[in-house]
CSV table of C-alpha atoms and ligand atoms in Angstrom, one decimal:
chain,number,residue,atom,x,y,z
A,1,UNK,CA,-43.4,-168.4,-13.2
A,2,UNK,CA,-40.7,-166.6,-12.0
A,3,UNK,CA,-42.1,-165.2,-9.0
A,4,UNK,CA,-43.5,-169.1,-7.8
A,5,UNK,CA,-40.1,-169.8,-8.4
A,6,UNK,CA,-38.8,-167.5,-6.1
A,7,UNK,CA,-41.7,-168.8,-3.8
A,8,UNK,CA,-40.3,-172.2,-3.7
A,9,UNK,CA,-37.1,-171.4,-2.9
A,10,UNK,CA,-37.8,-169.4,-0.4
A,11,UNK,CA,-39.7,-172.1,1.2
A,12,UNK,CA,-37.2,-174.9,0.4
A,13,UNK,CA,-34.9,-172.5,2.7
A,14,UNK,CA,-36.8,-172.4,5.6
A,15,UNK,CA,-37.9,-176.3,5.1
A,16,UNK,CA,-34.1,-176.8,5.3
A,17,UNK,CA,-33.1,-174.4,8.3
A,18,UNK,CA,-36.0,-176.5,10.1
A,19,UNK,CA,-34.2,-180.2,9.7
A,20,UNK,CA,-32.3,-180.9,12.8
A,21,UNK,CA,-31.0,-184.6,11.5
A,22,UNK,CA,-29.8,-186.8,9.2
A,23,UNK,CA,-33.3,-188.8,8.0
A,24,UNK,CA,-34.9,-185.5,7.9
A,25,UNK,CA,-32.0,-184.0,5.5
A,26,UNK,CA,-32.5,-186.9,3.3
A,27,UNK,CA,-36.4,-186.3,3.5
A,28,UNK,CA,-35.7,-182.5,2.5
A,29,UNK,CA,-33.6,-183.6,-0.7
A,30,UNK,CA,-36.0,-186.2,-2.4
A,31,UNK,CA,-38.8,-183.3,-1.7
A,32,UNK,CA,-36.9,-180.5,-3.4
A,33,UNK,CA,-33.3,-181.9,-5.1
A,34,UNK,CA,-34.1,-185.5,-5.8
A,35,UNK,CA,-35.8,-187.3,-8.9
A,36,UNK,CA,-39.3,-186.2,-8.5
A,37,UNK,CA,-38.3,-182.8,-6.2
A,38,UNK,CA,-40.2,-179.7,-6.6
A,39,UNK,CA,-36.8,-178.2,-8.0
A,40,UNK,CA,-36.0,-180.6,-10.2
A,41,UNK,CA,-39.8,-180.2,-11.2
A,42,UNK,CA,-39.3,-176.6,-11.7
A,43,UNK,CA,-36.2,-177.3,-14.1
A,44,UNK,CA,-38.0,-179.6,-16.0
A,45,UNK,CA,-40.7,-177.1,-16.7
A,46,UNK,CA,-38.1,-174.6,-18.8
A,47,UNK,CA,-39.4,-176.6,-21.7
A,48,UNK,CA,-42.8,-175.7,-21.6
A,49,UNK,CA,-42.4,-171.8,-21.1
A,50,UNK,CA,-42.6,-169.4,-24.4
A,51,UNK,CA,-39.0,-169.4,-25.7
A,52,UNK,CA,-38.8,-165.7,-24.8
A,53,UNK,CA,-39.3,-166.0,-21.5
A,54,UNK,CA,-36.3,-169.8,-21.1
A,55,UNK,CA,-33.2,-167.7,-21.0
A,56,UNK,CA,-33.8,-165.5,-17.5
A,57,UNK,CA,-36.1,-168.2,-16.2
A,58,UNK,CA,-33.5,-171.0,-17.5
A,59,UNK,CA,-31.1,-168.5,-15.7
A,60,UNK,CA,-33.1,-167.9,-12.2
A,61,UNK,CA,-34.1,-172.0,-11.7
A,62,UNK,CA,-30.2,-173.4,-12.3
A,63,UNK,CA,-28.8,-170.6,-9.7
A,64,UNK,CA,-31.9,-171.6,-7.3
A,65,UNK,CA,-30.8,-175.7,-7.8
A,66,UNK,CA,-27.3,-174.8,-7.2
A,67,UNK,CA,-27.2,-172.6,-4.2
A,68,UNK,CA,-30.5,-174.7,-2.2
A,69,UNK,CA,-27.5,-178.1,-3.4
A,70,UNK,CA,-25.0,-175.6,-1.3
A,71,UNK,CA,-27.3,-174.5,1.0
A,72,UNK,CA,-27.9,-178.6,1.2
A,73,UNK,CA,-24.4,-179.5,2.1
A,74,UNK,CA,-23.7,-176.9,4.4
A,75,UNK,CA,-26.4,-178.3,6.8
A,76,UNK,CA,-25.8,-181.5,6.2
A,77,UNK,CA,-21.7,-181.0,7.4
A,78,UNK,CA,-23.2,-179.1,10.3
A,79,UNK,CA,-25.8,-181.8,11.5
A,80,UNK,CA,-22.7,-184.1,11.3
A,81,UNK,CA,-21.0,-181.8,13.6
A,82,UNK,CA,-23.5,-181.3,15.6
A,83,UNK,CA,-23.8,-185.0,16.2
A,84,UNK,CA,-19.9,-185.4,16.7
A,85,UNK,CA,-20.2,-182.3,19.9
A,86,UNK,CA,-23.1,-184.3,20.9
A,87,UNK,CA,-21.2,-187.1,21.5
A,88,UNK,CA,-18.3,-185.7,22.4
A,89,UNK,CA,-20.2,-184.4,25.2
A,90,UNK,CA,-21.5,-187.4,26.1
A,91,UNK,CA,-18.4,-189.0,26.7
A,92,UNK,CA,-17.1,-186.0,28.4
A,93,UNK,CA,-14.0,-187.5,30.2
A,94,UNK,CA,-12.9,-185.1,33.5
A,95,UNK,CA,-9.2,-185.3,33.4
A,96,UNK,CA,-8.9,-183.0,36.6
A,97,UNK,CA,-10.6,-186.0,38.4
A,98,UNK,CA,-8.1,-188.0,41.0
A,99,UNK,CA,-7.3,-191.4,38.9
A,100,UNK,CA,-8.8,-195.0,40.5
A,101,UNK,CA,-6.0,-196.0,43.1
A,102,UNK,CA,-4.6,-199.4,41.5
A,103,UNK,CA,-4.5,-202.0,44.0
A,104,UNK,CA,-0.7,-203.4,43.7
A,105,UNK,CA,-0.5,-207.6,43.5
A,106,UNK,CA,1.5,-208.9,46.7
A,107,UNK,CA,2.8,-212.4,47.4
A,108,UNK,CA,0.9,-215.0,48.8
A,109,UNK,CA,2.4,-215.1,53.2
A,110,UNK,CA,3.6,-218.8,52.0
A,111,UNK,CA,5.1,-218.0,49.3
A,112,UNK,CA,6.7,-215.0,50.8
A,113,UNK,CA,8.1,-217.3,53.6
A,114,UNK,CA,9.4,-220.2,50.8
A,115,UNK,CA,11.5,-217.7,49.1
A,116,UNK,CA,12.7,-215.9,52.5
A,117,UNK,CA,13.7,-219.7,53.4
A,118,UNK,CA,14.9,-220.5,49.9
A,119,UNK,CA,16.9,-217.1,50.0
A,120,UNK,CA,18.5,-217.9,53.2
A,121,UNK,CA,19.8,-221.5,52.0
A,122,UNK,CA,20.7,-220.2,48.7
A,123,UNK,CA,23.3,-217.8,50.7
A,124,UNK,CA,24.6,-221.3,52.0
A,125,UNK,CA,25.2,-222.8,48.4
A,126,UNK,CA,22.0,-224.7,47.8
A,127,UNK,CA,20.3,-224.4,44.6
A,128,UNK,CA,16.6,-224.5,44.6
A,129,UNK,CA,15.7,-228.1,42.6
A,130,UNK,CA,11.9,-228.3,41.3
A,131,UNK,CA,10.3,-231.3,41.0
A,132,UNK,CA,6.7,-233.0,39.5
A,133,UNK,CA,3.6,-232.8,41.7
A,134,UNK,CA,2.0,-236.4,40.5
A,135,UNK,CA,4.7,-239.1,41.5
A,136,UNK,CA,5.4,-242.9,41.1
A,137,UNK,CA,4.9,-245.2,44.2
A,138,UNK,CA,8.4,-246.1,43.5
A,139,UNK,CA,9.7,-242.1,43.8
A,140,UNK,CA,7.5,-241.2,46.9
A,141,UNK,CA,7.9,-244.7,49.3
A,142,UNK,CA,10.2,-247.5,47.5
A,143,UNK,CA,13.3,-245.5,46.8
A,144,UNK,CA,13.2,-243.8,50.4
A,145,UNK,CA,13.5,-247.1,51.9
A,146,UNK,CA,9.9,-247.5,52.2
A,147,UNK,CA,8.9,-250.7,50.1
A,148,UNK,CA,5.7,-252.0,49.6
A,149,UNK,CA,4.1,-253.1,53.3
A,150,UNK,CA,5.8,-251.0,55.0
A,151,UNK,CA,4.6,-250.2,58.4
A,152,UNK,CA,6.1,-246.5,57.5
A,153,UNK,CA,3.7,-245.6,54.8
A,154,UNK,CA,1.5,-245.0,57.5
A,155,UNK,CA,3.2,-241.4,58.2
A,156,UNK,CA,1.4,-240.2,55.2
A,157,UNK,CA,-2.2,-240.5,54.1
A,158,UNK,CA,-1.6,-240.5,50.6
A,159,UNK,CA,-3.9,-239.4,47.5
A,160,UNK,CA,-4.2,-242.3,45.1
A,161,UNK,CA,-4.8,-242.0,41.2
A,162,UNK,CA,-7.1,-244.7,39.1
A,163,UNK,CA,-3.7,-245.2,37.7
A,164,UNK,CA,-2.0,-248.2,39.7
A,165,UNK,CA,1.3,-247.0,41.0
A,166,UNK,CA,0.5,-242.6,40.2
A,167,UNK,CA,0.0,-240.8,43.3
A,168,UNK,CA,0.3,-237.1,44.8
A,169,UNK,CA,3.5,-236.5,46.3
A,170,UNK,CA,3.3,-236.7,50.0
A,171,UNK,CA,6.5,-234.5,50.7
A,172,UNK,CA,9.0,-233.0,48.1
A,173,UNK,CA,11.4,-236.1,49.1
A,174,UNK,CA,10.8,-238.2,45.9
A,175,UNK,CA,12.3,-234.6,44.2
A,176,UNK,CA,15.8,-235.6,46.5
A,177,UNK,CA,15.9,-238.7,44.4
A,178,UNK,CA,15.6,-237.2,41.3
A,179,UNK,CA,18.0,-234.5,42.1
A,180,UNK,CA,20.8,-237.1,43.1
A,181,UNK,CA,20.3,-239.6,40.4
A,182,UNK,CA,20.6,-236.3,38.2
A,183,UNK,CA,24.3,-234.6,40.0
A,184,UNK,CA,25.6,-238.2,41.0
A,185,UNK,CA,28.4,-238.1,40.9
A,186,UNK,CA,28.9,-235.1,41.9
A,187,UNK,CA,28.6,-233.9,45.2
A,188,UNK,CA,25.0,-232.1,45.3
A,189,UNK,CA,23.0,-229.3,47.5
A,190,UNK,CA,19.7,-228.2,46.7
A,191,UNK,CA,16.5,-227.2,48.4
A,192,UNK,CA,13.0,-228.2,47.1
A,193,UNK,CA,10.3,-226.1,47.4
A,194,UNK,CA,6.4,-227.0,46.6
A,195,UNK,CA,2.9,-228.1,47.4
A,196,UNK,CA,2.5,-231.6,48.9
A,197,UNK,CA,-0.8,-233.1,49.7
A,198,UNK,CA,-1.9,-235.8,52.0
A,199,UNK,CA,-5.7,-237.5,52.7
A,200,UNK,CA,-6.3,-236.4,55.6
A,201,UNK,CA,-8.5,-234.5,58.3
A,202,UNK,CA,-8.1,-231.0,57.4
A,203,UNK,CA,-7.5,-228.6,60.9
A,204,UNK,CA,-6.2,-225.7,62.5
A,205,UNK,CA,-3.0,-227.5,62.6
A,206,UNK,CA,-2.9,-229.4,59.2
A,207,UNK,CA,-4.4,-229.5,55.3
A,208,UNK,CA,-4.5,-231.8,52.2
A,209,UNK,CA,-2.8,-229.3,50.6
A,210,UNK,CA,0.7,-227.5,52.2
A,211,UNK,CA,4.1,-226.4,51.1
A,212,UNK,CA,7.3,-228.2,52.4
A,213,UNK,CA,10.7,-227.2,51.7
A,214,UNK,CA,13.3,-230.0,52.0
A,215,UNK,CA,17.2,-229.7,51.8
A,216,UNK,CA,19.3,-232.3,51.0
A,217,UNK,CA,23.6,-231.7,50.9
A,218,UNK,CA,25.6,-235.5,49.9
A,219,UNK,CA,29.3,-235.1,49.6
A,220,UNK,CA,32.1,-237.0,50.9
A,221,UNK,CA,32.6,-236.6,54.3
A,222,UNK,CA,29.7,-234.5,55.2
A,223,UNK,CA,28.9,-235.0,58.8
A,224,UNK,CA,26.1,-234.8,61.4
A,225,UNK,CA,28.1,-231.6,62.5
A,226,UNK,CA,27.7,-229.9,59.0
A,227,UNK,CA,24.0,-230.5,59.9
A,228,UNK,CA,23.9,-228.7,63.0
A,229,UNK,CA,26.2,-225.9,61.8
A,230,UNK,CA,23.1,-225.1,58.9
A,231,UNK,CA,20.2,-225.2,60.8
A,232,UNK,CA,21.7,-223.2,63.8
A,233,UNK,CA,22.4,-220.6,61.1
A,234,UNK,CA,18.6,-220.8,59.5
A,235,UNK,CA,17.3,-220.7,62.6
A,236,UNK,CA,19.2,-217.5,63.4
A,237,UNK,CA,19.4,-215.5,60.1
A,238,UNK,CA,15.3,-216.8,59.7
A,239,UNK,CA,13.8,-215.8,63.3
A,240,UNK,CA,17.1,-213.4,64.6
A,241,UNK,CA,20.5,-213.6,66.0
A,242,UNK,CA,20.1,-214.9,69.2
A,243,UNK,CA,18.1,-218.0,68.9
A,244,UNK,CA,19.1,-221.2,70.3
A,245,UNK,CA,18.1,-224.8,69.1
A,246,UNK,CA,18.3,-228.6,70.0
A,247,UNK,CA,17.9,-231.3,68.4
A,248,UNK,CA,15.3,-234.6,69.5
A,249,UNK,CA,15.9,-238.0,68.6
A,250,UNK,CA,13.3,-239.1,66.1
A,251,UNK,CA,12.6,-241.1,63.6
A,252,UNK,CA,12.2,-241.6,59.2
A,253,UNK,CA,12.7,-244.4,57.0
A,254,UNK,CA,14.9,-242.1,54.8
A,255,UNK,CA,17.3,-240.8,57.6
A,256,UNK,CA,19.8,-242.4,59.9
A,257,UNK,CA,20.1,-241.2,62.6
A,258,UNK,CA,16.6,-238.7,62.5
A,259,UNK,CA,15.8,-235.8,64.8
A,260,UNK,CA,13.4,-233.5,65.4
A,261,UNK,CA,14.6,-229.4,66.0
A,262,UNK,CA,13.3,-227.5,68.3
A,263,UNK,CA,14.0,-223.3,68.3
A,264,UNK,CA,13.8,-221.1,71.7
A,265,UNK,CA,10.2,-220.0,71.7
A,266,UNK,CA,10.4,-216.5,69.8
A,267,UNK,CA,7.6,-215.0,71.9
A,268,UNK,CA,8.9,-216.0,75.6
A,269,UNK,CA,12.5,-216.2,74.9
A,270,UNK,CA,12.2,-220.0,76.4
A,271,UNK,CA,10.8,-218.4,79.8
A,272,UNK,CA,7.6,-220.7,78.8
A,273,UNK,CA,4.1,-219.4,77.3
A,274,UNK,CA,1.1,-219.6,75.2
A,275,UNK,CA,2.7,-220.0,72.4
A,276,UNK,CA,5.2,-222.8,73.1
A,277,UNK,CA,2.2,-224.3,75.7
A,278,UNK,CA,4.6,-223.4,78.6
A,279,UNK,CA,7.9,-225.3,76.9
A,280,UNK,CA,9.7,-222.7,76.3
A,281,UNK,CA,10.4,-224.7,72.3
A,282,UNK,CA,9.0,-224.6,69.5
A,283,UNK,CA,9.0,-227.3,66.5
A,284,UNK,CA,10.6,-225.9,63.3
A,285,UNK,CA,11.5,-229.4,61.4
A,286,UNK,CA,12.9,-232.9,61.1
A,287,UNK,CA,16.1,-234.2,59.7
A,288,UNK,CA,18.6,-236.3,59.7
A,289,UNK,CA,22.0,-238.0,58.2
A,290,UNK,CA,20.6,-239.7,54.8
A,291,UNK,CA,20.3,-243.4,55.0
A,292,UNK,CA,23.0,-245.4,53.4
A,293,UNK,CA,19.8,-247.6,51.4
A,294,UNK,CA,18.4,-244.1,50.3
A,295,UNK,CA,22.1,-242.7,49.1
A,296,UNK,CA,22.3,-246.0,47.4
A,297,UNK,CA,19.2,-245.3,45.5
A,298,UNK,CA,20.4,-242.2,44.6
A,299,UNK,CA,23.6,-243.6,42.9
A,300,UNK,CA,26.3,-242.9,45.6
A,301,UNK,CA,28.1,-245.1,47.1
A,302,UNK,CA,27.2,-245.3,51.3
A,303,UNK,CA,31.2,-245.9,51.8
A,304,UNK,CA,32.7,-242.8,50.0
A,305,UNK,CA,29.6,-240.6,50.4
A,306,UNK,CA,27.1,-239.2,53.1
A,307,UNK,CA,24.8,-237.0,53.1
A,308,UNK,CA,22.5,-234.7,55.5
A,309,UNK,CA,18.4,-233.9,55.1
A,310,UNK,CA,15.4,-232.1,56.3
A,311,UNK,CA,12.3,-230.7,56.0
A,312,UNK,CA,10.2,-228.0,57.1
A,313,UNK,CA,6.6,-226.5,56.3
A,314,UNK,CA,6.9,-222.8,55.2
A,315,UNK,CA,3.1,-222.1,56.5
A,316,UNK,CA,4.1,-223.5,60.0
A,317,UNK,CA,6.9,-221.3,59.5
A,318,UNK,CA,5.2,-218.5,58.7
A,319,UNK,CA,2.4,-219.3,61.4
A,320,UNK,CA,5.4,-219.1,64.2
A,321,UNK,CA,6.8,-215.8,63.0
A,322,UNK,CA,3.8,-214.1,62.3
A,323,UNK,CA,1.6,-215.6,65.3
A,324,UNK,CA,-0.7,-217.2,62.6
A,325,UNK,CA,-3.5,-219.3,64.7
A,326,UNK,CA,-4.7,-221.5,62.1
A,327,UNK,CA,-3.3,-223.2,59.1
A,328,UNK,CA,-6.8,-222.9,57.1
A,329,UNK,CA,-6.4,-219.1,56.8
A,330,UNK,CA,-3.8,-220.4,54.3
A,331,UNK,CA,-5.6,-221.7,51.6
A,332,UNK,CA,-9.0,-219.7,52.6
A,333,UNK,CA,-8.6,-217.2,50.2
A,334,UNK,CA,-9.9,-214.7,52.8
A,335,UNK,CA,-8.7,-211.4,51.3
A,336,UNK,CA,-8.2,-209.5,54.7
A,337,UNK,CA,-5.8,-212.5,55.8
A,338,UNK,CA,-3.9,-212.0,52.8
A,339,UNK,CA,-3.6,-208.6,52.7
A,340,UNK,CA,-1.8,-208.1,56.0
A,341,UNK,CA,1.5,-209.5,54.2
A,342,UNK,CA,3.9,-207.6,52.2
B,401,LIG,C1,16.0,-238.1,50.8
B,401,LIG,C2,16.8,-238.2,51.9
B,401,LIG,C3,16.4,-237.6,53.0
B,401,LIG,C4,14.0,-235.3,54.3
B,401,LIG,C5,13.5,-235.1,55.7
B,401,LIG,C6,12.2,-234.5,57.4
B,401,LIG,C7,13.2,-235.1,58.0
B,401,LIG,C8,11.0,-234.0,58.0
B,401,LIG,C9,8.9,-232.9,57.7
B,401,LIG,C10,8.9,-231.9,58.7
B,401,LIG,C11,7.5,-231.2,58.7
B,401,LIG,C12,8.3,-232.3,56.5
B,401,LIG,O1,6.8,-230.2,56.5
B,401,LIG,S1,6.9,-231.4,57.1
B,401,LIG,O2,5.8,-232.2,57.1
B,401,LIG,N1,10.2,-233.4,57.2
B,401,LIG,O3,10.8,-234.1,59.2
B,401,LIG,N2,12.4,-234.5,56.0
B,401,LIG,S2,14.4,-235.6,57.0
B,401,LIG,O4,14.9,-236.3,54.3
B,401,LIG,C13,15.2,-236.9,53.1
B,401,LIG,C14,14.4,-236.8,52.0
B,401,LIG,C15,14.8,-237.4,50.8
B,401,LIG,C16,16.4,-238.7,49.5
């Protein structure tokens, strides 16, 4: 008995150094350790033997079951091991390797030029004034002396809402109303920023959807002079020192008198070129002295206040500074157009 029970052991040894994983570990214990095991067999069979011969045999099967339960253990930790390396090595992470270059954000070229713009009036004392997208009829045309029927609507293809009366804004002006009725009355300078959109033909030259940034000063005793004095100084601090502008007669419902400002060309110096198609100006934006119906609206009184406005699109802006051929570039979300800013 004793010598078969040296046979087993030996052979539940080399049955163990054989497993290489976990289900074969487990297969190894129910054939030697578990219930019905050849071991456990082998302890059960100390019964049986001539009482003589229990003690040493008694002796030699319990040291077998408890170093083949060591023996078990030992492998078992070291197949876990094993498997940890394993996958440790799998995931083998190179840290000597260069890191991936992270590709730093940058601001969109119109947005760029808004807050050069905004930056540039804010110097001058005007505080940027924000202002809802989706307007009243009232806000956009009525309360900037265009009422219902009037032949001046026309200026602006406007996007219409199955609500009666809710539109898109057609131009940040509605914002001017708001920002009045809000300081009156105090004396109020602010510059509005944001996205307009208009139904219309999109093309080099214009979109349905654009930025305009409007500026609006009412005070008493603010002149046409005040006017020029400000856009004199954008035009210079914005496109450099030495720029020159005039101003055109023109015409909007909301300003009286209105004009149209023209900059010497930046490219030509006013010689005359492609650029300025051989004018030797280029168009930068409208304004005007606010009409007295309009500062009425706003809650001022025409006889103690006035007021001076205008407007400008940052793209165009942006498409005169940085030679910029075609307003759809814009809104194209071509990656190689919008990486050549900032
Ligand atoms: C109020 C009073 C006056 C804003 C003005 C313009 C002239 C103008 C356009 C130029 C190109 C905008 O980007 S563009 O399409 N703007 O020419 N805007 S005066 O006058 C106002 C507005 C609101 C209450």
């Amino acid at each position: 008995m004793l010598a078969q029970l040296v046979e087993l052991e030996k052979a539940a040894r080399a049955a163990l150094d054989a497993v290489a994983d976990e289900q074969a570990l487990a297969g190894w214990y129910g054939a030697y350790l578990g219930r019905k095991g050849k071991i456990t067999e082998a302890v059960k069979a100390l019964g049986e033997l001539p009482r003589a011969e229990r003690p040493a045999y008694g002796q030699r099967v319990n040291e077998a079951k408890r170093t083949l339960e060591a023996a078990h253990e030992a492998r078992r930790a070291a197949i876990v091991h094993a498997a940890q390396d394993d996958a440790l090595l799998a995931d083998r992470v190179d840290v000597t390797l260069p890191g991936r270059p992270a590709h730093p954000g940058r601001l969109h070229p119109a947005t760029r030029t808004q807050r050069e713009i905004c930056a540039i009036f804010a110097d001058m004392g005007f505080q940027v004034y924000r202002s809802r997208h989706v307007e009243s009829d009232e806000f956009n045309f009525g309360l900037l002396n265009m009422p219902p029927h009037h032949p001046a609507r026309d200026m602006w293809s406007t996007f219409y809402t199955t609500t009666p009366g809710v539109i898109l804004r057609t131009h940040t002006s509605p914002g001017q109303v708001h920002a009045m009725r809000e300081y009156c009355p105090e004396p109020v300078r602010v510059v509005l920023p944001g996205m307009c959109y208009r139904y219309e033909q999109i093309t080099a030259r214009s979109e349905i959807m654009f930025n305009q940034i409007e500026g609006l000063a009412v005070g008493p005793g603010i002149t046409m002079t005040d006017l020029k004095g400000t856009l004199v100084d954008f035009a210079r601090r914005m496109f450099g020192a030495e720029r020159k502008i005039r101003f055109r007669a023109s015409y909007f419902p909301f300003t009286e008198p209105s004009a149209e400002v023209d900059m010497d060309c930046i490219l030509c110096g006013g010689r005359g070129c492609r650029v300025c198609k051989e004018t030797g100006w280029l168009e930068i934006l409208g304004c005007g002295m606010v009409h007295p119906v309009v500062l009425r609206n706003g809650g001022y009184d025409p006889a103690v206040y006035s007021g001076f406005a205008f407007g400008m699109g940052p793209e165009r802006i942006a498409m005169l500074k940085y030679g910029i051929q075609d307003i759809r570039y814009f809104w194209g979300n071509d990656v190689r157009f919008l990486e050549q800013f900032g």
